[in-house]
Amino acid sequence: MSHVHAYSDGPGPAHPTRRAVTVSAVLGALLVSSGIDVAAARTASADVRLRLPAPTGPHPVGLTTWYLVDRSRCDPWDDTIPVRELMATVFYPARSVRRHPPAPQLGAATAAVFGALAPYQHPGLPPAGVDWAATMTHAHQGAPASPARSPVLLYSPGGGDPRGFGAGLAQDLASHGFVVVTVDHPGDALVVEFPGTTEYRADVVRTTAFREDPRSNPATFDTMIGTRIADLRYVLDQMEVLAEGGNPDAAGRALPTGLARTVDPRRIGVYGHSAGGTTAAQTTYDDRRVNAAIDLEGYLDHPGEPPGEPGPFFPVAEYGVNRPLLLWGTDGFPDRAGMERSWQAMLAHPGGWTRRRELRDAAHWAFTDFAAFAPQLQAAGLMTADARTALVGGIEPARAVPIVRTGVREFFARHLGA
């Protein structure tokens, strides 16, 4: 998908496939068809190690990963999978992080596949020369949780993006007293890594089913957003299970000490980027458990038939919502005019529940960890200035990262407390 598309949806135009796509097939097809040496792409030296900015809050940060299985749904992208599997990472304020090592941003298998496929999702990212597995978060695996009750935030990433690229913002929010759950949407995300195989999934990783921009196919787009909303509502169910003393992890892996006492299921926020922003806004309309939400540059209307024509609004834009919603965009988004129609409809509803912001000298992925990474790649000679500008804009990370972190944190602190 070129950077001018509205979503960060997969490595090219897509229809949902009805079969699992193996990693080797995806790598082979994409790398060979592009003329890239497959062996070189897999074995090239990985000298550059990208760094995530440190959290700014007073709390150390813990982290745990959940494997979630919703047995009430089949997978919408692969009819051989009779359940809906999800992966989520929970960032939380920790009591202590002593003897608990920091966790990587991406698992080893995720990093390997992402490194090979990312240049097709985000043109301008280097096909080699980066050790994507080496980036560490500032969150510590399995650390005991702080005993203070904390509001819960769910994060839905942009279409195609792994949840790991929301780690920088999530860990900062956790350092200020929030529990943040970042969610992968398998079949949608470029790559998702599971803790093991099953009788219906023979690989520990699953790659995207998309082969086109979902905005170009109304049926695909509607399935994507509907699936994401159902995913988040299931995660909300699991937060209630946790708060009641249960273990949401389908593999039964141990929970960090005290985590159940830390979450406050009565204070819930949702935020998301791009397709995740659409999901956050509509989930707020659909689920009364959500008290506030942020849409980071996601459409609030369906694509039209034919493509390019205006489509119907999502109910949240059609009817409004009586809880706080922030619409936050960039001045460098290529389809600002296309997004404006649904955002203006949202802002027109009475009650003053919806507000709007704009991040200047910025582009679509400045709301993600690419805001910090793209300048590092450019400085290392692995990304051109034009590619960096197309991805995140000209804004420097010393401005972009604090503006986004502070804006998101202050919005949720105002409406949820922290």
Coordinates of C-alpha atoms in Angstrom, one line a residue:
M1 CA 0.0 0.0 0.0
S2 CA 1.4 3.4 -0.9
H3 CA 1.7 6.0 1.8
V4 CA -1.1 8.1 0.2
H5 CA -3.7 5.5 1.2
A6 CA -5.8 6.3 4.2
Y7 CA -4.9 3.1 6.1
S8 CA -1.7 1.4 7.0
D9 CA -3.3 -1.8 5.7
G10 CA -1.1 -4.5 4.5
P11 CA 1.4 -4.8 1.8
G12 CA -0.9 -4.1 -1.1
P13 CA -4.5 -4.2 -2.3
A14 CA -6.6 -6.9 -0.6
H15 CA -9.6 -9.2 -0.6
P16 CA -10.1 -11.3 2.5
T17 CA -8.7 -14.7 1.9
R18 CA -10.5 -17.8 3.1
R19 CA -7.3 -19.8 3.8
A20 CA -4.4 -19.3 6.1
V21 CA -1.4 -17.8 4.3
T22 CA 1.9 -19.2 5.5
V23 CA 4.8 -16.9 6.3
S24 CA 7.0 -18.6 3.7
A25 CA 4.4 -18.1 1.0
V26 CA 4.0 -14.4 1.8
L27 CA 7.7 -13.8 2.0
G28 CA 8.4 -15.7 -1.2
A29 CA 5.7 -14.0 -3.2
L30 CA 6.4 -10.5 -2.1
L31 CA 10.2 -10.6 -2.0
V32 CA 10.7 -12.5 -5.3
S33 CA 8.1 -10.5 -7.2
S34 CA 9.8 -7.3 -6.1
G35 CA 13.2 -8.4 -7.3
I36 CA 14.7 -8.5 -3.8
D37 CA 17.1 -11.3 -3.0
V38 CA 15.2 -13.4 -0.5
A39 CA 18.3 -14.9 1.2
A40 CA 19.9 -11.4 1.5
A41 CA 16.7 -10.0 3.0
R42 CA 16.6 -12.7 5.6
T43 CA 20.3 -12.6 6.5
A44 CA 21.4 -9.0 5.9
S45 CA 23.4 -7.5 8.7
A46 CA 21.1 -5.8 11.2
D47 CA 23.3 -3.1 12.6
V48 CA 20.8 -0.4 13.6
R49 CA 18.9 -0.8 16.9
L50 CA 16.0 1.6 17.2
R51 CA 15.2 3.2 20.6
L52 CA 11.9 4.0 22.2
P53 CA 11.7 7.2 24.2
A54 CA 11.6 6.5 28.0
P55 CA 8.3 7.0 29.9
T56 CA 7.8 10.3 31.7
G57 CA 5.6 9.3 34.7
P58 CA 6.4 8.5 38.3
H59 CA 5.6 4.8 38.1
P60 CA 7.8 2.0 36.9
V61 CA 6.0 0.0 34.2
G62 CA 5.1 -3.7 34.1
L63 CA 4.0 -5.8 31.1
T64 CA 2.3 -9.0 30.5
T65 CA 1.0 -10.7 27.3
W66 CA -2.4 -12.4 26.9
Y67 CA -3.6 -15.0 24.4
L68 CA -7.3 -14.6 24.2
V69 CA -9.8 -17.0 22.6
D70 CA -13.4 -16.0 21.9
R71 CA -15.2 -19.2 21.3
S72 CA -18.5 -17.5 20.4
R73 CA -17.1 -16.3 17.0
C74 CA -15.3 -17.9 14.0
D75 CA -12.5 -16.1 12.4
P76 CA -13.8 -13.8 9.6
W77 CA -10.6 -13.9 7.5
D78 CA -10.0 -17.7 7.6
D79 CA -12.8 -20.2 7.6
T80 CA -10.5 -23.0 8.8
I81 CA -10.3 -21.3 12.3
P82 CA -13.4 -22.0 14.3
V83 CA -12.7 -19.4 17.1
R84 CA -11.5 -15.9 17.2
E85 CA -8.0 -15.7 18.6
L86 CA -6.5 -12.4 19.8
M87 CA -3.2 -11.3 21.2
A88 CA -2.9 -8.4 23.7
T89 CA -0.2 -6.7 25.7
V90 CA -1.0 -5.2 29.1
F91 CA 1.1 -2.3 30.3
Y92 CA 0.5 -1.3 33.9
P93 CA 1.9 0.7 36.8
A94 CA 4.2 -1.6 38.7
R95 CA 5.0 -1.8 42.4
S96 CA 8.6 -2.8 41.7
V97 CA 10.5 -4.0 38.6
R98 CA 13.5 -5.5 40.4
R99 CA 14.6 -8.8 38.9
H100 CA 12.1 -8.3 36.1
P101 CA 13.8 -7.7 32.7
P102 CA 12.5 -5.2 30.2
A103 CA 10.4 -6.7 27.4
P104 CA 11.1 -6.3 23.7
Q105 CA 8.8 -4.2 21.5
L106 CA 8.3 -7.1 19.1
G107 CA 8.7 -10.9 19.6
A108 CA 11.5 -12.6 17.6
A109 CA 9.1 -14.2 15.1
T110 CA 7.1 -11.0 14.7
A111 CA 10.2 -9.0 14.1
A112 CA 11.5 -11.4 11.5
V113 CA 8.3 -11.3 9.4
F114 CA 7.8 -7.5 10.0
G115 CA 11.3 -6.8 8.8
A116 CA 10.6 -8.6 5.5
L117 CA 7.1 -7.3 4.9
A118 CA 7.2 -3.8 6.3
P119 CA 8.6 -2.1 3.2
Y120 CA 5.5 -3.2 1.3
Q121 CA 3.2 -1.9 4.0
H122 CA 5.2 1.4 4.5
P123 CA 7.2 2.2 1.3
G124 CA 10.4 3.8 2.3
L125 CA 11.2 1.5 5.3
P126 CA 14.4 -0.3 4.6
P127 CA 14.3 -4.0 3.5
A128 CA 17.4 -4.7 5.6
G129 CA 19.8 -3.1 8.0
V130 CA 17.5 -2.9 11.0
D131 CA 17.4 -5.3 13.9
W132 CA 13.6 -5.0 14.6
A133 CA 13.9 -7.6 17.4
A134 CA 16.5 -5.5 19.4
T135 CA 14.2 -2.6 20.3
M136 CA 13.3 -2.8 24.0
T137 CA 10.4 -1.3 25.8
H138 CA 10.8 0.3 29.2
A139 CA 8.2 -2.1 30.6
H140 CA 9.3 -5.1 32.7
Q141 CA 8.0 -8.5 32.1
G142 CA 5.7 -9.9 34.8
A143 CA 6.6 -7.2 37.4
P144 CA 4.1 -7.0 40.4
A145 CA 1.4 -4.4 39.8
S146 CA 0.8 -1.3 41.9
P147 CA -2.0 -1.8 44.4
A148 CA -3.7 1.5 43.4
R149 CA -6.9 1.2 41.3
S150 CA -6.2 2.4 37.7
P151 CA -8.4 3.3 34.8
V152 CA -8.2 1.0 31.8
L153 CA -7.4 2.1 28.2
L154 CA -7.7 -0.2 25.1
Y155 CA -5.6 0.6 22.0
S156 CA -6.5 -0.6 18.5
P157 CA -3.7 0.0 16.0
G158 CA -3.9 1.1 12.4
G159 CA -5.0 -1.4 9.8
G160 CA -2.1 -3.7 9.2
D161 CA 0.1 -2.4 12.0
P162 CA 1.2 -4.8 14.8
R163 CA 0.2 -3.6 18.2
G164 CA 3.8 -3.3 19.2
F165 CA 4.1 0.0 17.4
G166 CA 1.9 1.6 20.0
A167 CA 4.2 0.6 22.8
G168 CA 5.8 4.0 23.3
L169 CA 2.6 5.7 24.1
A170 CA 1.2 2.8 26.1
Q171 CA 4.2 2.5 28.4
D172 CA 4.1 6.3 29.0
L173 CA 0.4 6.2 29.9
A174 CA 1.1 3.3 32.3
S175 CA 3.9 5.3 34.0
H176 CA 1.2 7.9 34.7
G177 CA -1.2 5.4 36.3
F178 CA -3.2 3.8 33.5
V179 CA -3.6 0.2 32.6
V180 CA -3.2 0.0 28.8
V181 CA -4.2 -3.0 26.7
T182 CA -2.8 -3.0 23.2
V183 CA -4.7 -5.4 20.9
D184 CA -3.7 -7.2 17.7
H185 CA -6.4 -8.0 15.2
P186 CA -5.3 -11.3 13.5
G187 CA -5.9 -11.5 9.8
D188 CA -5.9 -7.7 9.7
A189 CA -2.5 -7.1 11.3
L190 CA 0.6 -7.5 9.2
V191 CA 1.9 -10.2 11.5
V192 CA 0.6 -11.7 14.8
E193 CA 2.7 -14.0 17.0
F194 CA 0.9 -16.6 19.2
P195 CA 2.4 -18.6 22.1
G196 CA 2.0 -21.9 20.3
T197 CA 0.2 -23.7 17.5
T198 CA -3.2 -25.3 17.5
E199 CA -5.0 -28.1 15.6
Y200 CA -6.4 -25.4 13.3
R201 CA -3.3 -23.1 13.1
A202 CA 0.0 -24.8 12.2
D203 CA 2.3 -21.8 12.6
V204 CA 3.0 -19.6 15.6
V205 CA 2.7 -16.5 13.4
R206 CA -0.2 -15.4 11.3
T207 CA 0.2 -12.8 8.4
T208 CA -2.3 -10.4 7.0
A209 CA -5.2 -11.5 4.8
F210 CA -5.3 -8.1 3.1
R211 CA -4.2 -7.7 -0.5
E212 CA -5.7 -4.3 -1.1
D213 CA -6.6 -1.1 0.8
P214 CA -9.9 -2.0 2.6
R215 CA -11.2 1.5 1.8
S216 CA -11.4 0.4 -1.8
N217 CA -13.7 -2.5 -1.0
P218 CA -16.7 -1.7 1.2
A219 CA -17.3 -5.4 2.1
T220 CA -13.7 -5.8 3.3
F221 CA -13.8 -2.5 5.2
D222 CA -17.1 -3.3 6.9
T223 CA -15.8 -6.7 8.0
M224 CA -12.6 -5.2 9.3
I225 CA -14.2 -2.6 11.4
G226 CA -17.0 -4.9 12.6
T227 CA -14.4 -7.5 13.6
R228 CA -12.3 -5.0 15.4
I229 CA -15.3 -3.7 17.4
A230 CA -16.2 -7.2 18.4
D231 CA -12.5 -7.8 19.4
L232 CA -12.4 -4.8 21.7
R233 CA -15.7 -5.7 23.3
Y234 CA -14.4 -9.2 24.0
V235 CA -11.3 -7.7 25.6
L236 CA -13.5 -5.5 27.7
D237 CA -15.3 -8.7 28.9
Q238 CA -11.9 -10.1 29.8
M239 CA -11.0 -7.1 31.9
E240 CA -14.2 -7.8 33.9
V241 CA -13.1 -11.4 34.3
L242 CA -9.7 -10.1 35.5
A243 CA -11.2 -7.7 38.0
E244 CA -13.3 -10.5 39.4
G245 CA -10.2 -12.6 40.0
G246 CA -10.2 -14.7 36.9
N247 CA -7.4 -15.3 34.4
P248 CA -8.2 -14.1 30.8
D249 CA -5.2 -15.9 29.3
A250 CA -6.5 -18.9 27.3
A251 CA -3.2 -20.7 27.8
G252 CA -3.5 -20.3 31.6
R253 CA -0.2 -18.4 32.0
A254 CA 0.3 -16.8 35.4
L255 CA -0.8 -13.2 35.9
P256 CA 1.5 -10.6 37.4
T257 CA 1.0 -10.3 41.2
G258 CA -1.7 -7.8 42.1
L259 CA -2.9 -7.1 38.5
A260 CA -6.5 -8.0 39.2
R261 CA -6.7 -5.4 42.0
T262 CA -5.1 -2.7 39.9
V263 CA -7.7 -2.6 37.1
D264 CA -10.8 -0.4 37.6
P265 CA -13.5 -1.8 35.1
R266 CA -15.7 1.2 35.8
R267 CA -13.2 3.7 34.2
I268 CA -12.7 2.6 30.6
G269 CA -11.2 4.5 27.7
V270 CA -10.5 3.5 24.1
Y271 CA -8.1 5.0 21.6
G272 CA -6.9 3.9 18.2
H273 CA -5.0 5.0 15.1
S274 CA -6.4 5.0 11.6
A275 CA -8.7 2.0 11.3
G276 CA -8.2 1.7 15.1
G277 CA -9.5 5.2 15.5
T278 CA -12.7 4.3 13.6
T279 CA -13.0 1.3 15.9
A280 CA -12.5 3.4 19.0
A281 CA -15.2 5.8 18.1
Q282 CA -17.8 3.3 17.1
T283 CA -17.0 1.0 20.1
T284 CA -17.8 4.0 22.3
Y285 CA -21.2 4.3 20.6
D286 CA -21.9 0.5 20.8
D287 CA -20.7 -0.2 24.3
R288 CA -21.8 1.8 27.3
R289 CA -18.8 0.6 29.3
V290 CA -16.6 3.0 27.4
N291 CA -16.4 6.4 29.1
A292 CA -14.2 8.3 26.7
A293 CA -12.4 7.7 23.4
I294 CA -9.8 9.2 21.0
D295 CA -9.9 8.7 17.2
L296 CA -6.4 9.3 15.9
E297 CA -7.1 10.0 12.2
G298 CA -9.7 7.3 11.4
Y299 CA -12.7 7.7 9.1
L300 CA -16.2 7.7 10.5
D301 CA -17.9 6.7 7.3
H302 CA -18.0 3.6 5.2
P303 CA -16.4 3.7 1.7
G304 CA -18.9 4.4 -1.1
E305 CA -20.0 2.4 -4.0
P306 CA -18.3 3.0 -6.4
P307 CA -15.0 3.8 -4.7
G308 CA -14.5 7.5 -4.3
E309 CA -18.1 8.2 -3.8
P310 CA -19.4 9.3 -0.3
G311 CA -20.6 6.3 1.8
P312 CA -23.0 6.1 4.7
F313 CA -21.8 7.4 8.1
F314 CA -21.1 5.0 11.0
P315 CA -23.8 5.3 13.6
V316 CA -21.4 7.3 15.9
A317 CA -21.2 10.0 13.3
E318 CA -24.8 9.8 12.2
Y319 CA -26.3 10.0 15.7
G320 CA -23.5 11.3 17.9
V321 CA -22.4 10.0 21.3
N322 CA -22.9 11.4 24.8
R323 CA -19.4 10.7 26.1
P324 CA -16.2 12.6 25.4
L325 CA -14.6 11.9 22.0
L326 CA -11.5 13.5 20.7
L327 CA -10.8 13.6 16.9
W328 CA -7.1 14.2 16.4
G329 CA -5.6 14.4 12.9
T330 CA -2.5 15.7 11.1
D331 CA -2.1 18.5 8.5
G332 CA -0.2 16.0 6.3
F333 CA -2.9 13.4 5.9
P334 CA -3.4 13.0 2.1
D335 CA -7.2 12.5 2.2
R336 CA -8.1 15.3 4.6
A337 CA -11.0 16.3 2.4
G338 CA -12.4 12.7 2.4
M339 CA -12.2 12.5 6.2
E340 CA -13.6 16.0 6.7
R341 CA -17.2 15.0 5.8
S342 CA -17.6 12.4 8.6
W343 CA -15.7 14.4 11.1
Q344 CA -17.8 17.5 10.5
A345 CA -20.9 15.4 11.0
M346 CA -19.5 14.2 14.3
L347 CA -18.7 17.7 15.5
A348 CA -22.1 19.0 14.5
H349 CA -24.0 17.0 17.2
P350 CA -25.2 19.0 20.1
G351 CA -23.8 18.7 23.7
G352 CA -20.2 19.5 23.0
W353 CA -19.1 15.9 23.6
T354 CA -16.7 15.9 20.6
R355 CA -13.6 17.9 20.2
R356 CA -10.9 18.2 17.5
R357 CA -7.2 18.7 17.4
E358 CA -4.5 18.8 14.7
L359 CA -0.9 17.8 14.8
R360 CA 1.0 20.2 12.5
D361 CA 4.0 19.5 10.3
A362 CA 3.0 15.8 10.7
A363 CA 1.8 12.9 8.7
H364 CA -0.4 9.9 9.4
W365 CA 2.0 7.6 11.4
A366 CA 3.2 10.4 13.7
F367 CA 0.8 9.0 16.2
T368 CA 2.8 5.7 16.4
D369 CA 6.3 4.7 17.3
F370 CA 7.4 5.6 13.8
A371 CA 7.4 9.2 15.1
A372 CA 10.6 8.2 17.0
F373 CA 11.9 5.6 14.6
A374 CA 11.7 7.3 11.2
P375 CA 14.2 10.1 12.1
Q376 CA 16.5 7.4 13.5
L377 CA 16.3 5.5 10.2
Q378 CA 16.9 8.7 8.3
A379 CA 20.0 9.6 10.4
A380 CA 21.4 6.1 9.8
G381 CA 21.0 6.5 6.1
L382 CA 18.3 3.8 5.8
M383 CA 15.4 6.1 5.0
T384 CA 15.2 9.1 2.7
A385 CA 14.0 12.5 3.8
D386 CA 11.0 12.2 1.5
A387 CA 10.1 8.8 2.9
R388 CA 10.3 10.0 6.4
T389 CA 8.1 13.0 5.6
A390 CA 5.5 10.8 3.9
L391 CA 5.4 8.5 7.0
V392 CA 5.5 10.9 9.9
G393 CA 6.0 14.4 8.5
G394 CA 8.8 16.8 9.2
I395 CA 8.0 17.2 12.9
E396 CA 10.9 16.3 15.1
P397 CA 10.4 13.5 17.6
A398 CA 11.4 15.9 20.4
R399 CA 8.1 17.7 19.6
A400 CA 5.9 14.9 18.2
V401 CA 6.3 12.4 21.0
P402 CA 5.6 14.7 23.9
I403 CA 2.7 16.4 22.2
V404 CA 0.9 13.1 21.5
R405 CA 1.8 11.6 24.9
T406 CA 0.6 14.7 26.8
G407 CA -2.5 15.2 24.7
V408 CA -3.7 11.6 25.1
R409 CA -2.8 11.4 28.8
E410 CA -4.5 14.7 29.7
F411 CA -7.7 13.8 27.8
F412 CA -8.1 10.6 29.6
A413 CA -7.0 12.0 33.0
R414 CA -9.6 14.7 32.6
H415 CA -12.4 12.2 31.8
L416 CA -11.4 9.1 33.7
G417 CA -9.0 10.3 36.4
A418 CA -5.6 8.7 37.0

